[in-house]
Short mmCIF file of C-alpha atoms in Angstrom, two decimals:
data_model
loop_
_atom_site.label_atom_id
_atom_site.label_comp_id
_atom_site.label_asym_id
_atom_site.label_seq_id
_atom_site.Cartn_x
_atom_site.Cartn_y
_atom_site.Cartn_z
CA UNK A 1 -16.38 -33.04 -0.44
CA UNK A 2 -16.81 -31.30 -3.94
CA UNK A 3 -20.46 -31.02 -3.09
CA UNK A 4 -19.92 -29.15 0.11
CA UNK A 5 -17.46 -26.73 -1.48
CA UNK A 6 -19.76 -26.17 -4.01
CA UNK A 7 -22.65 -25.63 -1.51
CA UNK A 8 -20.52 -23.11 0.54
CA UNK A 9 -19.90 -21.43 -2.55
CA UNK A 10 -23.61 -20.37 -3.65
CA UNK A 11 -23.98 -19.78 0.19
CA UNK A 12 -21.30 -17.07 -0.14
CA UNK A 13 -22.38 -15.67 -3.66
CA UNK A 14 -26.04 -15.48 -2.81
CA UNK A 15 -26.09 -12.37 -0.33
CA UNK A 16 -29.68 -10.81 -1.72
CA UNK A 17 -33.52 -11.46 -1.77
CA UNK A 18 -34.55 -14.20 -4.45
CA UNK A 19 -37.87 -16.05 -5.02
CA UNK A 20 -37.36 -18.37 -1.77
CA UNK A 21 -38.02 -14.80 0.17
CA UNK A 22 -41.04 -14.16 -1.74
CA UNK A 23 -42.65 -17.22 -1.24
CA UNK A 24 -42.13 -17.08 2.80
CA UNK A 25 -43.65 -13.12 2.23
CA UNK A 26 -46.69 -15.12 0.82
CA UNK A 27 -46.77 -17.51 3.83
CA UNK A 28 -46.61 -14.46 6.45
CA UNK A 29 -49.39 -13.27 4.56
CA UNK A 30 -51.47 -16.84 4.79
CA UNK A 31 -51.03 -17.11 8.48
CA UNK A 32 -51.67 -13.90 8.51
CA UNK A 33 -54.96 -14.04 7.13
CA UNK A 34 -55.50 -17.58 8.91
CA UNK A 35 -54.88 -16.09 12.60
CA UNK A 36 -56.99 -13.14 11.81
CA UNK A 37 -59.78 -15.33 10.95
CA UNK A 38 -59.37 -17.01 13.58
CA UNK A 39 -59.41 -14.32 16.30
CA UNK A 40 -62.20 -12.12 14.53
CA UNK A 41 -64.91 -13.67 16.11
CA UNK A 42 -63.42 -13.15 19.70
CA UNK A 43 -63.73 -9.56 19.20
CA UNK A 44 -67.02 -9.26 17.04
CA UNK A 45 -69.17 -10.96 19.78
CA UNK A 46 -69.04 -8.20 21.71
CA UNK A 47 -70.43 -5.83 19.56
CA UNK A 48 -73.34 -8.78 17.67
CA UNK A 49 -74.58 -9.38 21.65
CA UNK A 50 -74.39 -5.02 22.20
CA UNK A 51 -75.06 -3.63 19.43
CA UNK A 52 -77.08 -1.07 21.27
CA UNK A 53 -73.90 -0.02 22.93
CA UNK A 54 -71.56 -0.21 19.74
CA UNK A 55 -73.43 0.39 16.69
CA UNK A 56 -76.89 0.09 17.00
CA UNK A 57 -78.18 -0.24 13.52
CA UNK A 58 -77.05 -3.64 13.55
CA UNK A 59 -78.17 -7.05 14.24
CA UNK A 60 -77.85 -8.06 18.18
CA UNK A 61 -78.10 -10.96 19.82
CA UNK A 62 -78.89 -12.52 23.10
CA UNK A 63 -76.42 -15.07 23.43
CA UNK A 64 -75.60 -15.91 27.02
CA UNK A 65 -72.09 -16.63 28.33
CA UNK A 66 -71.80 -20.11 28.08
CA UNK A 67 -73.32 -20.16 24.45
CA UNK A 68 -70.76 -17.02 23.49
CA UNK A 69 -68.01 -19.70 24.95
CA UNK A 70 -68.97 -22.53 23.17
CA UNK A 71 -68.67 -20.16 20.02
CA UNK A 72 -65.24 -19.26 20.64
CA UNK A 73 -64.19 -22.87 21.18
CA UNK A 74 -65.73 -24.41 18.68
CA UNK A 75 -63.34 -23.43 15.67
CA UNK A 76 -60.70 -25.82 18.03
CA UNK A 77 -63.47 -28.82 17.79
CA UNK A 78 -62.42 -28.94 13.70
CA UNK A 79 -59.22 -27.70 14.13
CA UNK A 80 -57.69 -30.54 15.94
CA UNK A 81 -58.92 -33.36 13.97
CA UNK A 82 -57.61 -32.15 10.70
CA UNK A 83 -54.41 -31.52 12.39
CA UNK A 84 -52.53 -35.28 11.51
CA UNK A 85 -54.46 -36.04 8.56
CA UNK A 86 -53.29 -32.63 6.50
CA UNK A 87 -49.81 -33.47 7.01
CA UNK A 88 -50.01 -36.56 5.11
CA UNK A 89 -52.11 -35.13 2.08
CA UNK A 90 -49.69 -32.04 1.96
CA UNK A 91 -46.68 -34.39 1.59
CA UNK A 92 -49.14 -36.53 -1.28
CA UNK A 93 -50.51 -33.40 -2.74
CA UNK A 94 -48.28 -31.02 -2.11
CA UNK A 95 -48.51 -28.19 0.53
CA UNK A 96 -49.42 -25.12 -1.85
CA UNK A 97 -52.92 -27.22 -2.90
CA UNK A 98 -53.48 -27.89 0.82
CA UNK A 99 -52.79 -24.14 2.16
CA UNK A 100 -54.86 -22.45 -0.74
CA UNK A 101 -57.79 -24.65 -0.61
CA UNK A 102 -58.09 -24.50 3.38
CA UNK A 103 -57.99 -20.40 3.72
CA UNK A 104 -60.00 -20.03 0.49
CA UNK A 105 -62.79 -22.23 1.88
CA UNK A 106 -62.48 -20.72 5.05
CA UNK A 107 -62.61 -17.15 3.69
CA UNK A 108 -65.78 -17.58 2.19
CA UNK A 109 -67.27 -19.30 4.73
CA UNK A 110 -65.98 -16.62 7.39
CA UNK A 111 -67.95 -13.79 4.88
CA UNK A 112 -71.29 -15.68 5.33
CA UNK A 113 -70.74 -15.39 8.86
CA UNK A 114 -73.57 -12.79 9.38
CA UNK A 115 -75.82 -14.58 6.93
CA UNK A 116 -75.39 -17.57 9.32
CA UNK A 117 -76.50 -15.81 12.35
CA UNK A 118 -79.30 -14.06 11.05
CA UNK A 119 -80.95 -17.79 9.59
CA UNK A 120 -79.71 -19.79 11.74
CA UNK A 121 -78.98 -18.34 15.13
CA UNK A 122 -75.81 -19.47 17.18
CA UNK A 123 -75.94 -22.96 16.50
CA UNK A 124 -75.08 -22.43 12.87
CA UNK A 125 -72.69 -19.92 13.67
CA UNK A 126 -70.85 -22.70 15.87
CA UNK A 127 -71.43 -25.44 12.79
CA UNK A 128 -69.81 -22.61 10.50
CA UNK A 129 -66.47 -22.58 13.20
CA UNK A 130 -66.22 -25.83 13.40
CA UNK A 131 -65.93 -25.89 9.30
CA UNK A 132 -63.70 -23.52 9.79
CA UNK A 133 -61.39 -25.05 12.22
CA UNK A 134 -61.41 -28.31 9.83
CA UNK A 135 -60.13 -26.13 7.28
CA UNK A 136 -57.79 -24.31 9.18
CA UNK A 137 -56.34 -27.65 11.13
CA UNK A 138 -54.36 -27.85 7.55
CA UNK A 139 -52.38 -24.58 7.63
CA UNK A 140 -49.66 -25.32 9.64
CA UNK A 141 -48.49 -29.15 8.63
CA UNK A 142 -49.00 -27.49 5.13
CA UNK A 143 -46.62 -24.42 5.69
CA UNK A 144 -43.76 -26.89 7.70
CA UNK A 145 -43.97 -28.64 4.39
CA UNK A 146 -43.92 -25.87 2.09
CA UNK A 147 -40.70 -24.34 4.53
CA UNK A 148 -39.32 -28.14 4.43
CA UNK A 149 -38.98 -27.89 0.83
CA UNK A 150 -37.93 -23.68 0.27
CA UNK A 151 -35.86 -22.74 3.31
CA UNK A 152 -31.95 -24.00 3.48
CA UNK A 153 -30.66 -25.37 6.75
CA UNK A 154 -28.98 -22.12 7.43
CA UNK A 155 -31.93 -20.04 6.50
CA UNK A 156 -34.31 -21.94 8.11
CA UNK A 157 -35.05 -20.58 11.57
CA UNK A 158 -34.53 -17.22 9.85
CA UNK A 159 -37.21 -17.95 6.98
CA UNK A 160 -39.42 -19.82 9.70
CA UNK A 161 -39.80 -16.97 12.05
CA UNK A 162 -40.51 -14.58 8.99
CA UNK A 163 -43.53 -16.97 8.01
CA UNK A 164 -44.73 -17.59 11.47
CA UNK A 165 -44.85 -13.81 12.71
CA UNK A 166 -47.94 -13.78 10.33
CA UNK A 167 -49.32 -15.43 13.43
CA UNK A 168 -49.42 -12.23 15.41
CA UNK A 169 -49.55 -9.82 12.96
CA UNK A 170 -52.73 -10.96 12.33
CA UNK A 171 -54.09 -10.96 15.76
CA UNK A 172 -52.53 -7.37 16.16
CA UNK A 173 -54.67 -6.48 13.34
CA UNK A 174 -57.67 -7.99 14.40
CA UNK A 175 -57.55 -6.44 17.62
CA UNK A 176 -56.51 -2.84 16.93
CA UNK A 177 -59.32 -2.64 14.06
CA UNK A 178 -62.36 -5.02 15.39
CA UNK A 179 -63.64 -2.16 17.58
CA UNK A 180 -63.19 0.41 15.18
CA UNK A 181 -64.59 -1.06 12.35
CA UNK A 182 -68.14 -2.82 14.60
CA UNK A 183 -68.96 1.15 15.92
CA UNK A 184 -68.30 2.48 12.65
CA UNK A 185 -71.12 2.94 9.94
CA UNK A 186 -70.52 -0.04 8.20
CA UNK A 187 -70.42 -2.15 11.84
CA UNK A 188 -69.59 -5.54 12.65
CA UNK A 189 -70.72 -7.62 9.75
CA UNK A 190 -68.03 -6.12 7.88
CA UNK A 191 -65.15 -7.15 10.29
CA UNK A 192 -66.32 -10.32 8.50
CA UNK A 193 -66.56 -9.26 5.24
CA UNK A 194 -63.25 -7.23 5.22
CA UNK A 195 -61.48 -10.53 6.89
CA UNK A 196 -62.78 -13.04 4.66
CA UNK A 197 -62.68 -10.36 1.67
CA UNK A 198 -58.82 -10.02 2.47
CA UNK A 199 -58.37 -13.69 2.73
CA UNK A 200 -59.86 -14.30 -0.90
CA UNK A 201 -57.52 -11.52 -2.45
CA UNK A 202 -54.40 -13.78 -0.86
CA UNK A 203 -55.79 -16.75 -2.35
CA UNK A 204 -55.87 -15.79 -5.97
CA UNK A 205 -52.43 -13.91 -5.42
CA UNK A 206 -51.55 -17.22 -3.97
CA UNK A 207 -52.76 -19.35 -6.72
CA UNK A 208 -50.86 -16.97 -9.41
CA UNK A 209 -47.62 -16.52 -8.03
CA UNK A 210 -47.07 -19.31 -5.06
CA UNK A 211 -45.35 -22.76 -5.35
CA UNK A 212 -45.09 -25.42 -2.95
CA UNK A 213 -41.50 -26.15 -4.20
CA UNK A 214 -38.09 -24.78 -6.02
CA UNK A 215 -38.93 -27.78 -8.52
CA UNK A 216 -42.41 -26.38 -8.99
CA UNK A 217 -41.88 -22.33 -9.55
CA UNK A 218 -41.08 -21.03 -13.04
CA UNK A 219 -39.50 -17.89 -12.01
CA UNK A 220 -36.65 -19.26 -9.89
CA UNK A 221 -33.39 -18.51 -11.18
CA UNK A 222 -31.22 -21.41 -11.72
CA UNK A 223 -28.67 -20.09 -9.37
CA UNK A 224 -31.30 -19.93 -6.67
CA UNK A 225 -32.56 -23.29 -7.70
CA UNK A 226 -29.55 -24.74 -7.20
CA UNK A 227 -28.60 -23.14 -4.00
CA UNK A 228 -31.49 -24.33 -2.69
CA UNK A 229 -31.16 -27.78 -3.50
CA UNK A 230 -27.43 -28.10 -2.91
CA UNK A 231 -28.11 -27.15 0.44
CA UNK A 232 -30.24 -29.28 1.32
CA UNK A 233 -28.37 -32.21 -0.10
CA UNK A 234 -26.53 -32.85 2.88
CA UNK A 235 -29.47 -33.77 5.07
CA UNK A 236 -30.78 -36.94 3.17
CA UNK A 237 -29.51 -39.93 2.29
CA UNK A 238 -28.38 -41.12 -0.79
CA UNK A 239 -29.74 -44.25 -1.04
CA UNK A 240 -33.36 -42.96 -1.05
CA UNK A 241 -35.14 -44.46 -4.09
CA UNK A 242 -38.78 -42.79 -3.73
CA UNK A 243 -39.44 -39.73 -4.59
CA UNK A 244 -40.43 -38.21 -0.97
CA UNK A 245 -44.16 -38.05 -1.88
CA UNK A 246 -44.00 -42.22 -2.15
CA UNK A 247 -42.08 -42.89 0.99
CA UNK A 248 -43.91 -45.25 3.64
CA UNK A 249 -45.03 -42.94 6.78
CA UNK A 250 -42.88 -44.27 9.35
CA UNK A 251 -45.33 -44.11 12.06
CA UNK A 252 -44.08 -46.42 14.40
CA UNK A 253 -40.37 -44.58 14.43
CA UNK A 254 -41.81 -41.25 15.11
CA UNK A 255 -43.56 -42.32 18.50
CA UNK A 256 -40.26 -44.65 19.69
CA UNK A 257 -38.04 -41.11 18.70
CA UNK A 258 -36.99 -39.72 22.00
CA UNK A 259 -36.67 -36.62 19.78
CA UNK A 260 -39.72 -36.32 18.58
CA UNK A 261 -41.62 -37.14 21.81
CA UNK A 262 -39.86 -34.49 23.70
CA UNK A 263 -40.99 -32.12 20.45
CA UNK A 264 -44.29 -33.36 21.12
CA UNK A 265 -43.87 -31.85 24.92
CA UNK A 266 -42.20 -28.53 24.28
CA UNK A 267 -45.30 -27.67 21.73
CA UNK A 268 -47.78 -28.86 24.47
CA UNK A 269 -46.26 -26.97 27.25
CA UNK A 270 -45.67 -23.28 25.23
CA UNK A 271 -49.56 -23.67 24.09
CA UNK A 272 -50.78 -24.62 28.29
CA UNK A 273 -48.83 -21.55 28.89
CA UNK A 274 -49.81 -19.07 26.02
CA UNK A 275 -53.45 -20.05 26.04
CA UNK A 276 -53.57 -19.68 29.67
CA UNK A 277 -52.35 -15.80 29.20
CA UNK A 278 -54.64 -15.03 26.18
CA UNK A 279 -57.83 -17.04 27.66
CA UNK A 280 -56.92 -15.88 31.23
CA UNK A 281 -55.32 -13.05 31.67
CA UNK A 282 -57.96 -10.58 31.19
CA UNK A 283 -59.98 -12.04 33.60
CA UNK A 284 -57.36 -12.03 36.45
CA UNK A 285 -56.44 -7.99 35.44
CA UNK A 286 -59.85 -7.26 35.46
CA UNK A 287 -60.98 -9.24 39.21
CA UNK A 288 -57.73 -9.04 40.38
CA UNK A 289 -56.01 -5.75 39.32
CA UNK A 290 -59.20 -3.92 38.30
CA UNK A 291 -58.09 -2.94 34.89
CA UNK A 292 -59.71 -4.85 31.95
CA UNK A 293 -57.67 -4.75 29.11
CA UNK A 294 -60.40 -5.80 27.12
CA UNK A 295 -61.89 -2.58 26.79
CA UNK A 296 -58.72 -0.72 25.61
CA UNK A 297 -57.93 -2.30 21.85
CA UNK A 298 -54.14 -1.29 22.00
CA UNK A 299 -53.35 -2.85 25.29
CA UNK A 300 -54.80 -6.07 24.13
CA UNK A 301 -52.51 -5.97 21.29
CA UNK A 302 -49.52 -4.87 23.10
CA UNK A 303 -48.63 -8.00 24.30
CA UNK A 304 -48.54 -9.06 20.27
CA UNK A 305 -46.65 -6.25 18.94
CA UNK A 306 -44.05 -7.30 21.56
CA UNK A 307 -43.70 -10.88 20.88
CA UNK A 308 -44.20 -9.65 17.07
CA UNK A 309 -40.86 -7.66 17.45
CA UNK A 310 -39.23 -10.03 19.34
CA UNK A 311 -39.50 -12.46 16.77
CA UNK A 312 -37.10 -10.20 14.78
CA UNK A 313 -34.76 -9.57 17.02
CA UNK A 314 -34.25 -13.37 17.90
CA UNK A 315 -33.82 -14.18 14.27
CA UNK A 316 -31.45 -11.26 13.50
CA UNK A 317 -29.49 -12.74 16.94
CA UNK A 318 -30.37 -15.97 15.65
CA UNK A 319 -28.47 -15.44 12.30
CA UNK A 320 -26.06 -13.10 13.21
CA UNK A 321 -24.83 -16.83 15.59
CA UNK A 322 -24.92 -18.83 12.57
CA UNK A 323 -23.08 -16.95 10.22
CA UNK A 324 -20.32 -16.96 12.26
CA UNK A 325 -20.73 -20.33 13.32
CA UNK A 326 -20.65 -20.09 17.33
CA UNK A 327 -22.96 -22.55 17.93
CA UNK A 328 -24.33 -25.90 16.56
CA UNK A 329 -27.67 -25.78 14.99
CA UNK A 330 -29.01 -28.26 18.43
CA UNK A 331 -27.86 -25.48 21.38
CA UNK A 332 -29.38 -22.85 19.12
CA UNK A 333 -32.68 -24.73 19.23
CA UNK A 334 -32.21 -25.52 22.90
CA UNK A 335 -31.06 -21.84 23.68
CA UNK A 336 -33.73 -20.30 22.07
CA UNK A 337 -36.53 -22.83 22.98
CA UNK A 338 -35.01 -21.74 26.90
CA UNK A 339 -35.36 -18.02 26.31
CA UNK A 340 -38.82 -18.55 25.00
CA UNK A 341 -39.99 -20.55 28.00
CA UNK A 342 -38.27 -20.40 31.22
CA UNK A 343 -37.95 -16.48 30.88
CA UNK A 344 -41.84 -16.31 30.71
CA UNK A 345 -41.96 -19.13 33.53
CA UNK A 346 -39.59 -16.26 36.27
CA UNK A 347 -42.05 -13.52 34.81
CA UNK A 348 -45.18 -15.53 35.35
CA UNK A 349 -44.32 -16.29 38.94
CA UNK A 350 -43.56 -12.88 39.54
CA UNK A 351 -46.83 -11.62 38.19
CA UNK A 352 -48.70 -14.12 40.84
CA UNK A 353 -47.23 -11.61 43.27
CA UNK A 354 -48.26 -8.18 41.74
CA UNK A 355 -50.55 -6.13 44.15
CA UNK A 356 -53.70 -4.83 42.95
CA UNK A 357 -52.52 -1.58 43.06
CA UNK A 358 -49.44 -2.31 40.37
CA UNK A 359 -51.39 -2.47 37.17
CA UNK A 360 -48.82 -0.72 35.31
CA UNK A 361 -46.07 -3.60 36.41
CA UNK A 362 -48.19 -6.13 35.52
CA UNK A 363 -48.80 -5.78 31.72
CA UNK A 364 -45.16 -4.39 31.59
CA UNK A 365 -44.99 -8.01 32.95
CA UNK A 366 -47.41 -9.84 30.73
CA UNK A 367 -45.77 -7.69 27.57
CA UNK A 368 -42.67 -9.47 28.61
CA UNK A 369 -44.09 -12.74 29.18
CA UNK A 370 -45.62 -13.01 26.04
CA UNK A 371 -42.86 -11.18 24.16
CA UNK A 372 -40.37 -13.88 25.15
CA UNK A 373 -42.18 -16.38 23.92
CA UNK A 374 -41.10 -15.09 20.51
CA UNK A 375 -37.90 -16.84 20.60
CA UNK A 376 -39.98 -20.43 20.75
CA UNK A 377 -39.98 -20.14 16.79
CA UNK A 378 -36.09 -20.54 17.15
CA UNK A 379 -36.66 -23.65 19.04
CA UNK A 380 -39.39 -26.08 19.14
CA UNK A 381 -41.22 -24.70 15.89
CA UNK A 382 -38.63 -25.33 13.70
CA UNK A 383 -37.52 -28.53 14.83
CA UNK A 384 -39.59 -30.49 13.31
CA UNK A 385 -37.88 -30.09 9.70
CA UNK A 386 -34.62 -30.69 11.59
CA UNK A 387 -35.66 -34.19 12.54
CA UNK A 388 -37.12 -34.52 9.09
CA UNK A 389 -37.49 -32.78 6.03
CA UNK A 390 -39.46 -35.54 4.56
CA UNK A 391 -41.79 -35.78 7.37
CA UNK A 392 -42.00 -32.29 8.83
CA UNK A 393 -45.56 -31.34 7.96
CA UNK A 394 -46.75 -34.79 9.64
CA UNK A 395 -44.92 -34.55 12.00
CA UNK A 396 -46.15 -30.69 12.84
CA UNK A 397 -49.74 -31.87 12.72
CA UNK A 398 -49.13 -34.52 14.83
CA UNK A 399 -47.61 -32.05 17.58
CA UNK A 400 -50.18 -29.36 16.71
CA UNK A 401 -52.73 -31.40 17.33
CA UNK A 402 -51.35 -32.84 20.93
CA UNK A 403 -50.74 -29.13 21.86
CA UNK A 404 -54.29 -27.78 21.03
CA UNK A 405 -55.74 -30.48 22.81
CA UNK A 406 -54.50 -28.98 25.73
CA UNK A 407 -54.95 -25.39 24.40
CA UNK A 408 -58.58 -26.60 24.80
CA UNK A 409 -57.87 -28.09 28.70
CA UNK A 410 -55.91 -25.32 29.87
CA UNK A 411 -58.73 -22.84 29.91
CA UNK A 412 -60.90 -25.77 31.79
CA UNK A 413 -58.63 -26.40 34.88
CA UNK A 414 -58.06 -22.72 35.25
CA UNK A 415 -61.84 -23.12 35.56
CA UNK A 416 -61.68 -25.53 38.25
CA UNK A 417 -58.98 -23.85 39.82
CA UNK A 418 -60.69 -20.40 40.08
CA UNK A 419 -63.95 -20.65 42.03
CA UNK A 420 -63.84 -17.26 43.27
CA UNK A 421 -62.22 -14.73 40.78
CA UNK A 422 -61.38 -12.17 43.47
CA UNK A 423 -58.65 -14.65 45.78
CA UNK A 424 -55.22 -13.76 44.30
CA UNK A 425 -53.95 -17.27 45.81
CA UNK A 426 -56.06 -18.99 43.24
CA UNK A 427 -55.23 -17.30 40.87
CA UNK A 428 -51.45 -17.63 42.25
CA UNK A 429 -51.97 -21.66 41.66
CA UNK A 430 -52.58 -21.25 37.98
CA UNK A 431 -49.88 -19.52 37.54
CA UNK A 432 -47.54 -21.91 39.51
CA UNK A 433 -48.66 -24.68 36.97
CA UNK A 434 -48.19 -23.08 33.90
CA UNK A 435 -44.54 -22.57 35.20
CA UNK A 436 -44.04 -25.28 36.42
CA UNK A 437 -45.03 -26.96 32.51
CA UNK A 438 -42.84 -24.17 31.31
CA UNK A 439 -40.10 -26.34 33.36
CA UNK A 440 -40.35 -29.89 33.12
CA UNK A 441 -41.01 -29.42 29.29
CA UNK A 442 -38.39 -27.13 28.28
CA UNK A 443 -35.45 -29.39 30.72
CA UNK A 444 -37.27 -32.58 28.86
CA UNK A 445 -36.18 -30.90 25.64
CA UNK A 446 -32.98 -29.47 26.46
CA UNK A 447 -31.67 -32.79 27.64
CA UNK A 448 -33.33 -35.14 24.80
CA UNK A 449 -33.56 -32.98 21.78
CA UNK A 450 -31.83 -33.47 19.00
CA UNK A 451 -31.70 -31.38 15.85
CA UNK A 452 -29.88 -33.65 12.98
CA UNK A 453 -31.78 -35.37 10.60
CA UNK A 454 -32.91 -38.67 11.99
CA UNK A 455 -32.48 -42.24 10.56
CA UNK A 456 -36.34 -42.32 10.03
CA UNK A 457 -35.99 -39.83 7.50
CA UNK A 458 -35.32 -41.90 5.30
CA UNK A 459 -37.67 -45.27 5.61
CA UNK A 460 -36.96 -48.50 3.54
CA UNK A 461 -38.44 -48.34 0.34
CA UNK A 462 -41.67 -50.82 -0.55
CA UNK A 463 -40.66 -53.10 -3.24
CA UNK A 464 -42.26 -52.92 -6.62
CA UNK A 465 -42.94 -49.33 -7.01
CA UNK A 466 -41.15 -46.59 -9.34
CA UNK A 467 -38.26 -45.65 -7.91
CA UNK A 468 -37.48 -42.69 -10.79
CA UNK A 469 -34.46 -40.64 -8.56
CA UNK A 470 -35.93 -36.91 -7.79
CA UNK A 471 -33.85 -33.69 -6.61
CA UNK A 472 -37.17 -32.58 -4.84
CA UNK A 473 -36.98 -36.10 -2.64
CA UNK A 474 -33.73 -34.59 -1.60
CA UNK A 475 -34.80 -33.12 1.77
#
């Protein structure tokens, strides 16, 4: 009881920004950096297989179709794999050593880019992406872990969203610039230099001034330090004897947690559904509504800017619920996890039924589709740490990795689906099953999610080992 008053207390007294802000400014950043290395390549293809048409002083090659798609998915190849395997060696190592390492080896890497393709043609480009993806497969179990350990309960989806919005901020900026900067006179080798370039200037910033912990950061006020951990008291048990870097992996537990397994579906069905719009949804404008939004840099980041905003306004709506306390911290998952994804499932069906001569409605509808899906940070994303603060980076891997797998089958069935590009009632089918996943995953979660800290959380400890008490085990 006197540690609850307490807690409430510093909740009250700390009203302004403190170092636990900064550090989730430094994580926008990262993912920042991390999705616009990501998405670079999408747009600089076009220009290194056209240079005559874009900037012709430039390198250009004559990669065909299929080769330019095994390019784009071969960064997914790595970036699955490391998915499961990074959560663990954040928890061991620590998530700050795991996110600096994988973006600055990926930086550098992404600025011999051009080098690659003029020595070693496509295939070494590909090799290069799937280093990259390896690298990159560590960035989000590594910022779950880094939030696990920063963020109080009550901050949490708040702080979360803030960090995660780096996601489309960075594609936003990728796409608005890409063109500009392959036709200008420095062309498209330098949307690879200026991207990696940028990525190696967060690194050392990162390396200076980030921590992966309150117990680790020299500049926290005690106040802060406190609030932090106070906070987070509540939401372990206190028997634990390990410090949380020493606590068994309780693998078994996570895959007989109803919980987690229906985690496990919400993150697979949002990524079948947003990977079908970014993959896709050109392709049906263009065949189907004969506009391709491809060619126009600000309507293909419109979509982005939207679910960008959104973001905000969910988290302000988000926060404005929990400070006065109108609902439990399990319907605000499940509320906002709904908005995210049955929202977008009425909106996709609708756009199945757009005539070609209703452009305008349809990315009006596809801004609102993919806008919506900004509340999914409120939901699924930020369960994970709700199940378990010890666990939450393995735990995110583990559903990362599940939901990129079918990132990477999503684009393949539309494939199968889609034999002629020009019949609106295939293309009417695709839609109809990303719905439908929208669904069955988001009534799976709504009826077996859960959002308190699970027994799991805190494993028996092995015998024999040093069981010095921490405050940083305390989550």
């Amino acid at each position: 009881m006197v540690t609850t008053v307490k807690n409430r207390r510093f909740e009250d007294e700390d009203s302004g920004l403190g170092i636990r802000h900064f550090q989730i400014f430094l994580l926008f950043f990262a993912l920042t950096v991390a999705y616009a290395l990501r998405v670079n390549l999408s747009v600089a293809v076009v220009a290194m297989t056209d240079a005559a048409s874009v900037n012709p002083d430039f390198p250009e090659y004559d990669w065909s179709e299929q080769t330019k798609s095994l390019l784009l998915s071969s960064f997914f190849w790595g970036y699955v794999i490391t998915q499961v395997p990074a959560g663990q060696l954040a928890r061991k190592y620590g998530g700050k050593v795991m996110l600096l390492s994988g973006l600055a080896v990926c930086s550098v890497l992404n600025i011999l880019t051009p080098i690659c393709a003029r020595i070693g043609g496509w295939q070494l480009v590909c090799a290069l992406r799937v280093v990259e993806g390896l690298c990159q497969g560590v960035v989000f179990p590594s910022t779950h872990t880094i939030l696990s350990q920063w963020a109080p309960p009550k901050e949490r989806a708040t702080l979360g969203t803030c960090a995660y919005s780096g996601n489309q901020f960075g594609t936003i900026i990728m796409l608005a610039t890409s063109g500009v900067i392959a036709a200008s006179p420095i062309g498209w080798p330098s949307i690879f230099y200026i991207s990696g370039g940028i990525g190696c200037v967060w690194a050392v910033v990162y390396f200076f001034f980030g921590a992966g912990s309150p117990q680790e950061c020299k500049s926290i006020s005690a106040e802060e330090k406190k609030l932090i951990e106070m906070s987070q008291a509540d939401e372990v048990s206190n028997d634990q004897e390990l410090p949380k870097e020493l606590l068994p992996t309780p693998w078994l537990s996570f895959f007989t947690s109803p919980a987690f397994l229906v985690l496990i579906v919400a993150h697979s069905v949002h990524n079948w559904g947003f990977w079908t719009l970014l993959t896709e949804i050109p392709s049906y404008m263009k065949n189907i509504l004969g506009k391709d939004i491809k060619s126009n840099a600000l309507l293909s980041a419109l979509p982005y800017v939207c679910m960008f905003a959104m973001s905000f306004v969910f988290s302000s709506i988000s926060a404005q619920l929990n400070n006065r306390n109108c609902i439990s911290r399990v319907t605000s998952r499940k509320l906002f996890n709904s908005i995210g994804l049955w929202i977008p499932m009425v909106t996709l069906i609708g756009l199945a039924y757009v005539n070609p001569d209703q452009s305008e409605v349809a990315v009006v509808l596809l801004c609102f589709t993919v806008g919506m899906n900004g509340a999914t940070y409120l939901g699924y994303n930020m369960n994970h740490i709700d199940l378990s603060p010890n666990f939450a980076g393995i735990l995110m891997g583990i559903t990362n990795g599940v939901a990129n797998i079918m990132s990477i089958i999503a684009p393949l069935i539309v494939g199968f689906i889609v034999t002629n590009e020009h019949d609106p009632e295939q293309w009417r089918i695709v839609f109809f099953i990303a719905a439908a996943f929208y669904l069955v995953g988001n009534t799976l979660f709504v009826i077996f999610g859960k959002a308190n800290v699970q027994p799991w959380n805190d494993p028996p400890a092995k015998p024999r080992r040093n069981s010095t008490p921490q405050v940083e085990s305390q989550h």
